Amino acid sequence: MKKLILFSLGFMVLTACEDFLVETPKNQISVDQYFSTPEDARSTVNSIYRDGAGAFYHEDGGFRGSRAMMGGYMAGYFDNEGKGERIEGQLAQDLAMDPINMGGLLGGTWERLYRAISRANLAITRIPLIETISETESQRLLAEARFFRAFNYFYLVKTFGDVPLVLEPVDGPGDLTVSRDNSATIYNQIVEDLNWALDNGLPSASFSENGFRITRGAASTLLSHVHLQKAGYPLQESGSYADAANAARDVIMDNAHSLTENGATDETSAYNAMRTSDDLDEYIYAIEYDFDISSSPLPRITIPGVIRPTGIQHGRTLNMYRPTSQFMAVYEDEDLRGQNQQIFYNSLERDGTTYEFNEWAPYTWFEERAIFDDNRGDMNTSIYRYAQVLLIAAEAIARSEGVTSEAVGYLADVRSRAYTNSTRGDIEAELTGLSEEAFVQEVWKERLRELALEFVIWPDIQRTRQYPVTDTDNPGEVNFVNVVGQNNNWGQTYQEKHLLYPIPDTEMQRNPSLTQNDGYLE
């Protein structure tokens, strides 16, 4: 299937690849700029696909690590070969972040999120005033803009806690001289936007069938995740687990998505199918790439710098999101996901030579063509998959309705795909009859295992306040303890303040109405 690449604001330019949309980058559109045509509406909404939070999951960070990777470093379960050249990853591991030493990274995070939000605000404000746009297209673009406003505010509130709620377009973060709104207010707006999007203009289709544009499934999945996060700390809102369960059920009952099945061999497993194909019903929302137009930066960060396979096209490679041995201990021996060349790998064969390395590296992002042929990655970067919907449903149902057969079934769906030596009946029997807390902890374990490269580890710690402790001598055994007072795997002790990042000093200087998060005032 041909892809639709969405760039920064600008004019639409046709390329040799028919049906491809390329946006020529320009400076951020001014709120005073003339905005009156359907092309203006399309360009504005298209720009948000690759701006703000959408960029944080895939950018390689120039040896620093992408912004989404910082949570894995904070959790103490992932490392970065490049941290000696860019200090932010080391600061995260050392729990030594403050408003100044992380001002560049966090200031850029803040600025880009509000830039994306401002573009969404611009679309939401101005599209209804365009007389020449069809009602169908207007509603679809407005729904997409609402989705992205919610997506970016969700990233903001998880990262910083209370933040300013801005619903009108502004030229840039320097114009935001407003105080912080409480997190409950932000979450309420996120939910309102997603419900609006679900009621207006989004199609029921898989992500690839919809041309890699936002669908009802994407909005419902994000909504289920938002409610799951609301149910945990700091809000602990009553009823949010039930809301999360219902939003997840909407995706399940829509029948547009399904789990990818394993093939007959390890090489044709579901995890390798997802590594090599974008056109699978499991994908609900991903960042899109194409080697002819906008290539992925991720392949080069899957090769540890200690090896140089013959034919490699990269002058410099590094293992930027390396799972530690403590993380790999989340997988039981029979778990396919913890085996070589599934989600991770520790050896590679090339032209008859086997390269073994004493570490693990992400295999999901490994693209042979990009690494050995033309240095251009083609695979999309997954943010939401159907497996995550099933795990949200299992946890939320258990919390709101008890450990029902439905909850057990959803967890068993995900686990049985990876536990190929166990029957589904055996897995269900092990889960049935567990207490609510024991069952939910099984879901948490499965989230660690299944969603290792969707960066859920730190948001899960934030919402549960529970830290996963593994045992390298007993693979698969995971105990959950109070995160505050616990040491991470780098010998540092978590304090309450670490559960949010500091407000960057650059933004404190720009906006005197801001206040700093507790614990970062020294």
PDB file of N, CA and C in Angstrom, residues 307-397:
ATOM      1  N   ILE A 307      30.337  -3.747  16.891  1.00  0.00           N
ATOM      2  CA  ILE A 307      30.448  -4.632  15.737  1.00  0.00           C
ATOM      3  C   ILE A 307      30.358  -3.811  14.461  1.00  0.00           C
ATOM      4  N   ARG A 308      31.002  -4.294  13.401  1.00  0.00           N
ATOM      5  CA  ARG A 308      30.947  -3.654  12.093  1.00  0.00           C
ATOM      6  C   ARG A 308      30.731  -4.732  11.036  1.00  0.00           C
ATOM      7  N   PRO A 309      29.471  -5.175  10.860  1.00  0.00           N
ATOM      8  CA  PRO A 309      29.227  -6.210   9.856  1.00  0.00           C
ATOM      9  C   PRO A 309      29.640  -5.740   8.467  1.00  0.00           C
ATOM     10  N   THR A 310      30.044  -6.663   7.625  1.00  0.00           N
ATOM     11  CA  THR A 310      30.430  -6.306   6.262  1.00  0.00           C
ATOM     12  C   THR A 310      29.235  -5.729   5.521  1.00  0.00           C
ATOM     13  N   GLY A 311      29.489  -4.702   4.740  1.00  0.00           N
ATOM     14  CA  GLY A 311      28.444  -4.098   3.924  1.00  0.00           C
ATOM     15  C   GLY A 311      27.627  -3.046   4.615  1.00  0.00           C
ATOM     16  N   ILE A 312      27.926  -2.735   5.863  1.00  0.00           N
ATOM     17  CA  ILE A 312      27.118  -1.758   6.591  1.00  0.00           C
ATOM     18  C   ILE A 312      27.260  -0.384   5.945  1.00  0.00           C
ATOM     19  N   GLN A 313      26.152   0.332   5.825  1.00  0.00           N
ATOM     20  CA  GLN A 313      26.126   1.615   5.125  1.00  0.00           C
ATOM     21  C   GLN A 313      26.248   2.815   6.053  1.00  0.00           C
ATOM     22  N   HIS A 314      26.358   2.579   7.338  1.00  0.00           N
ATOM     23  CA  HIS A 314      26.409   3.673   8.300  1.00  0.00           C
ATOM     24  C   HIS A 314      27.844   3.870   8.790  1.00  0.00           C
ATOM     25  N   GLY A 315      28.302   5.108   8.758  1.00  0.00           N
ATOM     26  CA  GLY A 315      29.624   5.391   9.289  1.00  0.00           C
ATOM     27  C   GLY A 315      29.683   5.268  10.794  1.00  0.00           C
ATOM     28  N   ARG A 316      28.538   5.447  11.456  1.00  0.00           N
ATOM     29  CA  ARG A 316      28.477   5.375  12.907  1.00  0.00           C
ATOM     30  C   ARG A 316      27.170   4.700  13.305  1.00  0.00           C
ATOM     31  N   THR A 317      27.250   3.674  14.095  1.00  0.00           N
ATOM     32  CA  THR A 317      26.071   3.026  14.653  1.00  0.00           C
ATOM     33  C   THR A 317      26.211   2.977  16.157  1.00  0.00           C
ATOM     34  N   LEU A 318      25.099   2.817  16.848  1.00  0.00           N
ATOM     35  CA  LEU A 318      25.147   2.691  18.297  1.00  0.00           C
ATOM     36  C   LEU A 318      23.848   2.098  18.786  1.00  0.00           C
ATOM     37  N   ASN A 319      23.922   1.455  19.929  1.00  0.00           N
ATOM     38  CA  ASN A 319      22.774   0.825  20.566  1.00  0.00           C
ATOM     39  C   ASN A 319      22.169   1.848  21.518  1.00  0.00           C
ATOM     40  N   MET A 320      21.239   2.645  21.008  1.00  0.00           N
ATOM     41  CA  MET A 320      20.756   3.807  21.742  1.00  0.00           C
ATOM     42  C   MET A 320      19.700   3.460  22.787  1.00  0.00           C
ATOM     43  N   TYR A 321      19.024   2.337  22.613  1.00  0.00           N
ATOM     44  CA  TYR A 321      17.996   1.946  23.585  1.00  0.00           C
ATOM     45  C   TYR A 321      18.251   0.486  23.964  1.00  0.00           C
ATOM     46  N   ARG A 322      19.356   0.275  24.640  1.00  0.00           N
ATOM     47  CA  ARG A 322      19.814  -1.075  24.971  1.00  0.00           C
ATOM     48  C   ARG A 322      19.129  -1.577  26.226  1.00  0.00           C
ATOM     49  N   PRO A 323      18.384  -2.680  26.133  1.00  0.00           N
ATOM     50  CA  PRO A 323      17.800  -3.262  27.349  1.00  0.00           C
ATOM     51  C   PRO A 323      18.896  -3.878  28.207  1.00  0.00           C
ATOM     52  N   THR A 324      18.864  -3.604  29.488  1.00  0.00           N
ATOM     53  CA  THR A 324      19.849  -4.183  30.394  1.00  0.00           C
ATOM     54  C   THR A 324      19.505  -5.639  30.671  1.00  0.00           C
ATOM     55  N   SER A 325      20.445  -6.352  31.277  1.00  0.00           N
ATOM     56  CA  SER A 325      20.177  -7.747  31.642  1.00  0.00           C
ATOM     57  C   SER A 325      19.019  -7.825  32.628  1.00  0.00           C
ATOM     58  N   GLN A 326      18.878  -6.794  33.475  1.00  0.00           N
ATOM     59  CA  GLN A 326      17.756  -6.774  34.422  1.00  0.00           C
ATOM     60  C   GLN A 326      16.426  -6.666  33.684  1.00  0.00           C
ATOM     61  N   PHE A 327      16.404  -5.904  32.582  1.00  0.00           N
ATOM     62  CA  PHE A 327      15.155  -5.843  31.832  1.00  0.00           C
ATOM     63  C   PHE A 327      14.872  -7.157  31.122  1.00  0.00           C
ATOM     64  N   MET A 328      15.865  -7.746  30.494  1.00  0.00           N
ATOM     65  CA  MET A 328      15.639  -8.993  29.764  1.00  0.00           C
ATOM     66  C   MET A 328      15.162 -10.104  30.693  1.00  0.00           C
ATOM     67  N   ALA A 329      15.372  -9.926  31.998  1.00  0.00           N
ATOM     68  CA  ALA A 329      14.908 -10.921  32.965  1.00  0.00           C
ATOM     69  C   ALA A 329      13.390 -10.895  33.141  1.00  0.00           C
ATOM     70  N   VAL A 330      12.670  -9.957  32.494  1.00  0.00           N
ATOM     71  CA  VAL A 330      11.210  -9.993  32.570  1.00  0.00           C
ATOM     72  C   VAL A 330      10.654 -11.164  31.770  1.00  0.00           C
ATOM     73  N   TYR A 331      11.459 -11.719  30.859  1.00  0.00           N
ATOM     74  CA  TYR A 331      10.990 -12.787  29.992  1.00  0.00           C
ATOM     75  C   TYR A 331      11.321 -14.162  30.565  1.00  0.00           C
ATOM     76  N   GLU A 332      10.315 -15.015  30.664  1.00  0.00           N
ATOM     77  CA  GLU A 332      10.570 -16.403  31.006  1.00  0.00           C
ATOM     78  C   GLU A 332      11.287 -17.085  29.847  1.00  0.00           C
ATOM     79  N   ASP A 333      11.939 -18.217  30.143  1.00  0.00           N
ATOM     80  CA  ASP A 333      12.743 -18.885  29.125  1.00  0.00           C
ATOM     81  C   ASP A 333      11.920 -19.249  27.890  1.00  0.00           C
ATOM     82  N   GLU A 334      10.646 -19.636  28.070  1.00  0.00           N
ATOM     83  CA  GLU A 334       9.846 -20.069  26.922  1.00  0.00           C
ATOM     84  C   GLU A 334       9.219 -18.901  26.171  1.00  0.00           C
ATOM     85  N   ASP A 335       9.338 -17.700  26.687  1.00  0.00           N
ATOM     86  CA  ASP A 335       8.704 -16.531  26.071  1.00  0.00           C
ATOM     87  C   ASP A 335       9.434 -16.185  24.776  1.00  0.00           C
ATOM     88  N   LEU A 336       8.732 -16.290  23.671  1.00  0.00           N
ATOM     89  CA  LEU A 336       9.329 -16.020  22.368  1.00  0.00           C
ATOM     90  C   LEU A 336       9.889 -14.607  22.282  1.00  0.00           C
ATOM     91  N   ARG A 337       9.267 -13.663  22.971  1.00  0.00           N
ATOM     92  CA  ARG A 337       9.681 -12.262  22.882  1.00  0.00           C
ATOM     93  C   ARG A 337      11.054 -12.007  23.476  1.00  0.00           C
ATOM     94  N   GLY A 338      11.504 -12.883  24.364  1.00  0.00           N
ATOM     95  CA  GLY A 338      12.815 -12.714  24.976  1.00  0.00           C
ATOM     96  C   GLY A 338      13.914 -13.463  24.267  1.00  0.00           C
ATOM     97  N   GLN A 339      13.587 -14.061  23.124  1.00  0.00           N
ATOM     98  CA  GLN A 339      14.562 -14.850  22.390  1.00  0.00           C
ATOM     99  C   GLN A 339      15.200 -14.031  21.279  1.00  0.00           C
ATOM    100  N   ASN A 340      16.299 -14.531  20.775  1.00  0.00           N
ATOM    101  CA  ASN A 340      17.083 -13.797  19.786  1.00  0.00           C
ATOM    102  C   ASN A 340      16.289 -13.551  18.497  1.00  0.00           C
ATOM    103  N   GLN A 341      16.405 -12.325  17.997  1.00  0.00           N
ATOM    104  CA  GLN A 341      15.807 -11.898  16.735  1.00  0.00           C
ATOM    105  C   GLN A 341      14.278 -11.980  16.759  1.00  0.00           C
ATOM    106  N   GLN A 342      13.715 -11.496  17.868  1.00  0.00           N
ATOM    107  CA  GLN A 342      12.279 -11.304  17.968  1.00  0.00           C
ATOM    108  C   GLN A 342      12.047  -9.818  18.241  1.00  0.00           C
ATOM    109  N   ILE A 343      11.852  -9.419  19.487  1.00  0.00           N
ATOM    110  CA  ILE A 343      11.798  -7.981  19.793  1.00  0.00           C
ATOM    111  C   ILE A 343      13.217  -7.426  19.928  1.00  0.00           C
ATOM    112  N   PHE A 344      14.106  -8.239  20.475  1.00  0.00           N
ATOM    113  CA  PHE A 344      15.519  -7.869  20.635  1.00  0.00           C
ATOM    114  C   PHE A 344      16.396  -8.930  19.981  1.00  0.00           C
ATOM    115  N   TYR A 345      17.679  -8.620  19.865  1.00  0.00           N
ATOM    116  CA  TYR A 345      18.616  -9.620  19.336  1.00  0.00           C
ATOM    117  C   TYR A 345      19.995  -9.397  19.925  1.00  0.00           C
ATOM    118  N   ASN A 346      20.805 -10.464  19.926  1.00  0.00           N
ATOM    119  CA  ASN A 346      22.186 -10.360  20.422  1.00  0.00           C
ATOM    120  C   ASN A 346      23.190 -11.033  19.511  1.00  0.00           C
ATOM    121  N   SER A 347      22.779 -11.387  18.303  1.00  0.00           N
ATOM    122  CA  SER A 347      23.716 -11.901  17.311  1.00  0.00           C
ATOM    123  C   SER A 347      23.132 -11.662  15.924  1.00  0.00           C
ATOM    124  N   LEU A 348      24.006 -11.629  14.946  1.00  0.00           N
ATOM    125  CA  LEU A 348      23.609 -11.328  13.577  1.00  0.00           C
ATOM    126  C   LEU A 348      24.497 -12.118  12.634  1.00  0.00           C
ATOM    127  N   GLU A 349      23.898 -12.730  11.623  1.00  0.00           N
ATOM    128  CA  GLU A 349      24.671 -13.426  10.599  1.00  0.00           C
ATOM    129  C   GLU A 349      24.644 -12.623   9.317  1.00  0.00           C
ATOM    130  N   ARG A 350      25.810 -12.421   8.740  1.00  0.00           N
ATOM    131  CA  ARG A 350      25.926 -11.614   7.534  1.00  0.00           C
ATOM    132  C   ARG A 350      27.021 -12.185   6.646  1.00  0.00           C
ATOM    133  N   ASP A 351      26.672 -12.567   5.426  1.00  0.00           N
ATOM    134  CA  ASP A 351      27.622 -13.109   4.460  1.00  0.00           C
ATOM    135  C   ASP A 351      28.449 -14.243   5.046  1.00  0.00           C
ATOM    136  N   GLY A 352      27.772 -15.142   5.750  1.00  0.00           N
ATOM    137  CA  GLY A 352      28.430 -16.313   6.286  1.00  0.00           C
ATOM    138  C   GLY A 352      29.177 -16.094   7.581  1.00  0.00           C
ATOM    139  N   THR A 353      29.193 -14.860   8.077  1.00  0.00           N
ATOM    140  CA  THR A 353      29.870 -14.550   9.342  1.00  0.00           C
ATOM    141  C   THR A 353      28.835 -14.274  10.418  1.00  0.00           C
ATOM    142  N   THR A 354      29.006 -14.885  11.589  1.00  0.00           N
ATOM    143  CA  THR A 354      28.121 -14.631  12.713  1.00  0.00           C
ATOM    144  C   THR A 354      28.762 -13.612  13.643  1.00  0.00           C
ATOM    145  N   TYR A 355      28.046 -12.542  13.884  1.00  0.00           N
ATOM    146  CA  TYR A 355      28.503 -11.492  14.789  1.00  0.00           C
ATOM    147  C   TYR A 355      27.733 -11.627  16.101  1.00  0.00           C
ATOM    148  N   GLU A 356      28.428 -11.922  17.151  1.00  0.00           N
ATOM    149  CA  GLU A 356      27.804 -12.019  18.462  1.00  0.00           C
ATOM    150  C   GLU A 356      28.261 -10.858  19.324  1.00  0.00           C
ATOM    151  N   PHE A 357      27.360 -10.305  20.118  1.00  0.00           N
ATOM    152  CA  PHE A 357      27.713  -9.192  20.986  1.00  0.00           C
ATOM    153  C   PHE A 357      27.140  -9.446  22.360  1.00  0.00           C
ATOM    154  N   ASN A 358      27.866  -9.038  23.357  1.00  0.00           N
ATOM    155  CA  ASN A 358      27.499  -9.328  24.743  1.00  0.00           C
ATOM    156  C   ASN A 358      26.498  -8.316  25.280  1.00  0.00           C
ATOM    157  N   GLU A 359      25.483  -8.050  24.493  1.00  0.00           N
ATOM    158  CA  GLU A 359      24.416  -7.140  24.886  1.00  0.00           C
ATOM    159  C   GLU A 359      23.227  -7.397  23.979  1.00  0.00           C
ATOM    160  N   TRP A 360      22.082  -6.865  24.362  1.00  0.00           N
ATOM    161  CA  TRP A 360      20.894  -6.955  23.530  1.00  0.00           C
ATOM    162  C   TRP A 360      20.644  -5.604  22.865  1.00  0.00           C
ATOM    163  N   ALA A 361      20.024  -5.653  21.707  1.00  0.00           N
ATOM    164  CA  ALA A 361      19.682  -4.436  20.969  1.00  0.00           C
ATOM    165  C   ALA A 361      18.269  -4.595  20.400  1.00  0.00           C
ATOM    166  N   PRO A 362      17.571  -3.485  20.126  1.00  0.00           N
ATOM    167  CA  PRO A 362      16.222  -3.583  19.548  1.00  0.00           C
ATOM    168  C   PRO A 362      16.255  -4.211  18.159  1.00  0.00           C
ATOM    169  N   TYR A 363      15.505  -5.267  17.973  1.00  0.00           N
ATOM    170  CA  TYR A 363      15.404  -5.908  16.667  1.00  0.00           C
ATOM    171  C   TYR A 363      14.175  -5.431  15.902  1.00  0.00           C
ATOM    172  N   THR A 364      13.171  -4.962  16.611  1.00  0.00           N
ATOM    173  CA  THR A 364      11.956  -4.460  15.956  1.00  0.00           C
ATOM    174  C   THR A 364      12.279  -3.358  14.964  1.00  0.00           C
ATOM    175  N   TRP A 365      13.286  -2.538  15.263  1.00  0.00           N
ATOM    176  CA  TRP A 365      13.643  -1.415  14.396  1.00  0.00           C
ATOM    177  C   TRP A 365      14.740  -1.774  13.392  1.00  0.00           C
ATOM    178  N   PHE A 366      15.183  -3.022  13.372  1.00  0.00           N
ATOM    179  CA  PHE A 366      16.251  -3.467  12.483  1.00  0.00           C
ATOM    180  C   PHE A 366      15.694  -3.630  11.075  1.00  0.00           C
ATOM    181  N   GLU A 367      16.256  -2.896  10.128  1.00  0.00           N
ATOM    182  CA  GLU A 367      15.859  -3.002   8.724  1.00  0.00           C
ATOM    183  C   GLU A 367      17.088  -3.329   7.895  1.00  0.00           C
ATOM    184  N   GLU A 368      17.092  -4.530   7.352  1.00  0.00           N
ATOM    185  CA  GLU A 368      18.278  -4.992   6.624  1.00  0.00           C
ATOM    186  C   GLU A 368      18.598  -4.098   5.441  1.00  0.00           C
ATOM    187  N   ARG A 369      17.582  -3.712   4.696  1.00  0.00           N
ATOM    188  CA  ARG A 369      17.827  -2.869   3.535  1.00  0.00           C
ATOM    189  C   ARG A 369      18.492  -1.553   3.929  1.00  0.00           C
ATOM    190  N   ALA A 370      17.945  -0.896   4.945  1.00  0.00           N
ATOM    191  CA  ALA A 370      18.474   0.399   5.364  1.00  0.00           C
ATOM    192  C   ALA A 370      19.900   0.277   5.875  1.00  0.00           C
ATOM    193  N   ILE A 371      20.172  -0.801   6.587  1.00  0.00           N
ATOM    194  CA  ILE A 371      21.488  -0.947   7.213  1.00  0.00           C
ATOM    195  C   ILE A 371      22.559  -1.353   6.208  1.00  0.00           C
ATOM    196  N   PHE A 372      22.195  -2.216   5.254  1.00  0.00           N
ATOM    197  CA  PHE A 372      23.215  -2.779   4.369  1.00  0.00           C
ATOM    198  C   PHE A 372      23.124  -2.333   2.915  1.00  0.00           C
ATOM    199  N   ASP A 373      22.030  -1.682   2.520  1.00  0.00           N
ATOM    200  CA  ASP A 373      21.894  -1.325   1.110  1.00  0.00           C
ATOM    201  C   ASP A 373      21.953   0.175   0.845  1.00  0.00           C
ATOM    202  N   ASP A 374      21.035   0.933   1.457  1.00  0.00           N
ATOM    203  CA  ASP A 374      20.942   2.327   1.021  1.00  0.00           C
ATOM    204  C   ASP A 374      20.795   3.333   2.159  1.00  0.00           C
ATOM    205  N   ASN A 375      20.920   2.893   3.413  1.00  0.00           N
ATOM    206  CA  ASN A 375      20.921   3.825   4.538  1.00  0.00           C
ATOM    207  C   ASN A 375      19.592   4.570   4.679  1.00  0.00           C
ATOM    208  N   ARG A 376      18.492   3.965   4.193  1.00  0.00           N
ATOM    209  CA  ARG A 376      17.213   4.665   4.238  1.00  0.00           C
ATOM    210  C   ARG A 376      16.145   3.737   4.819  1.00  0.00           C
ATOM    211  N   GLY A 377      15.708   4.057   6.043  1.00  0.00           N
ATOM    212  CA  GLY A 377      14.701   3.245   6.709  1.00  0.00           C
ATOM    213  C   GLY A 377      13.311   3.481   6.150  1.00  0.00           C
ATOM    214  N   ASP A 378      12.514   2.412   6.091  1.00  0.00           N
ATOM    215  CA  ASP A 378      11.205   2.471   5.461  1.00  0.00           C
ATOM    216  C   ASP A 378      10.061   2.147   6.405  1.00  0.00           C
ATOM    217  N   MET A 379      10.345   1.497   7.535  1.00  0.00           N
ATOM    218  CA  MET A 379       9.281   1.008   8.395  1.00  0.00           C
ATOM    219  C   MET A 379       8.727   2.106   9.300  1.00  0.00           C
ATOM    220  N   ASN A 380       7.421   2.058   9.517  1.00  0.00           N
ATOM    221  CA  ASN A 380       6.780   2.987  10.439  1.00  0.00           C
ATOM    222  C   ASN A 380       7.193   2.685  11.875  1.00  0.00           C
ATOM    223  N   THR A 381       7.028   3.664  12.752  1.00  0.00           N
ATOM    224  CA  THR A 381       7.318   3.495  14.175  1.00  0.00           C
ATOM    225  C   THR A 381       6.011   3.357  14.931  1.00  0.00           C
ATOM    226  N   SER A 382       5.796   2.199  15.545  1.00  0.00           N
ATOM    227  CA  SER A 382       4.537   1.919  16.225  1.00  0.00           C
ATOM    228  C   SER A 382       4.403   2.706  17.519  1.00  0.00           C
ATOM    229  N   ILE A 383       3.228   3.267  17.732  1.00  0.00           N
ATOM    230  CA  ILE A 383       2.874   3.905  18.998  1.00  0.00           C
ATOM    231  C   ILE A 383       1.773   3.118  19.692  1.00  0.00           C
ATOM    232  N   TYR A 384       0.737   2.741  18.951  1.00  0.00           N
ATOM    233  CA  TYR A 384      -0.330   1.921  19.517  1.00  0.00           C
ATOM    234  C   TYR A 384      -0.584   0.703  18.636  1.00  0.00           C
ATOM    235  N   ARG A 385      -0.627  -0.467  19.280  1.00  0.00           N
ATOM    236  CA  ARG A 385      -0.985  -1.713  18.620  1.00  0.00           C
ATOM    237  C   ARG A 385      -2.196  -2.337  19.318  1.00  0.00           C
ATOM    238  N   TYR A 386      -2.814  -3.271  18.641  1.00  0.00           N
ATOM    239  CA  TYR A 386      -3.989  -3.933  19.195  1.00  0.00           C
ATOM    240  C   TYR A 386      -3.639  -4.673  20.492  1.00  0.00           C
ATOM    241  N   ALA A 387      -2.422  -5.185  20.614  1.00  0.00           N
ATOM    242  CA  ALA A 387      -2.021  -5.866  21.845  1.00  0.00           C
ATOM    243  C   ALA A 387      -2.179  -4.948  23.047  1.00  0.00           C
ATOM    244  N   GLN A 388      -1.856  -3.651  22.889  1.00  0.00           N
ATOM    245  CA  GLN A 388      -1.997  -2.730  24.010  1.00  0.00           C
ATOM    246  C   GLN A 388      -3.462  -2.528  24.375  1.00  0.00           C
ATOM    247  N   VAL A 389      -4.342  -2.514  23.392  1.00  0.00           N
ATOM    248  CA  VAL A 389      -5.773  -2.381  23.671  1.00  0.00           C
ATOM    249  C   VAL A 389      -6.242  -3.547  24.537  1.00  0.00           C
ATOM    250  N   LEU A 390      -5.824  -4.765  24.192  1.00  0.00           N
ATOM    251  CA  LEU A 390      -6.232  -5.941  24.950  1.00  0.00           C
ATOM    252  C   LEU A 390      -5.721  -5.886  26.385  1.00  0.00           C
ATOM    253  N   LEU A 391      -4.503  -5.379  26.562  1.00  0.00           N
ATOM    254  CA  LEU A 391      -3.942  -5.292  27.916  1.00  0.00           C
ATOM    255  C   LEU A 391      -4.613  -4.189  28.726  1.00  0.00           C
ATOM    256  N   ILE A 392      -4.939  -3.081  28.086  1.00  0.00           N
ATOM    257  CA  ILE A 392      -5.705  -2.038  28.789  1.00  0.00           C
ATOM    258  C   ILE A 392      -7.059  -2.603  29.211  1.00  0.00           C
ATOM    259  N   ALA A 393      -7.722  -3.298  28.302  1.00  0.00           N
ATOM    260  CA  ALA A 393      -9.031  -3.868  28.616  1.00  0.00           C
ATOM    261  C   ALA A 393      -8.936  -4.852  29.777  1.00  0.00           C
ATOM    262  N   ALA A 394      -7.925  -5.709  29.761  1.00  0.00           N
ATOM    263  CA  ALA A 394      -7.784  -6.709  30.820  1.00  0.00           C
ATOM    264  C   ALA A 394      -7.608  -6.047  32.178  1.00  0.00           C
ATOM    265  N   GLU A 395      -6.732  -5.042  32.263  1.00  0.00           N
ATOM    266  CA  GLU A 395      -6.492  -4.365  33.542  1.00  0.00           C
ATOM    267  C   GLU A 395      -7.711  -3.572  33.981  1.00  0.00           C
ATOM    268  N   ALA A 396      -8.304  -2.830  33.059  1.00  0.00           N
ATOM    269  CA  ALA A 396      -9.420  -1.959  33.419  1.00  0.00           C
ATOM    270  C   ALA A 396     -10.650  -2.766  33.825  1.00  0.00           C
ATOM    271  N   ILE A 397     -10.914  -3.866  33.157  1.00  0.00           N
ATOM    272  CA  ILE A 397     -12.051  -4.714  33.527  1.00  0.00           C
ATOM    273  C   ILE A 397     -11.817  -5.339  34.892  1.00  0.00           C
TER     274      ILE A 397
END
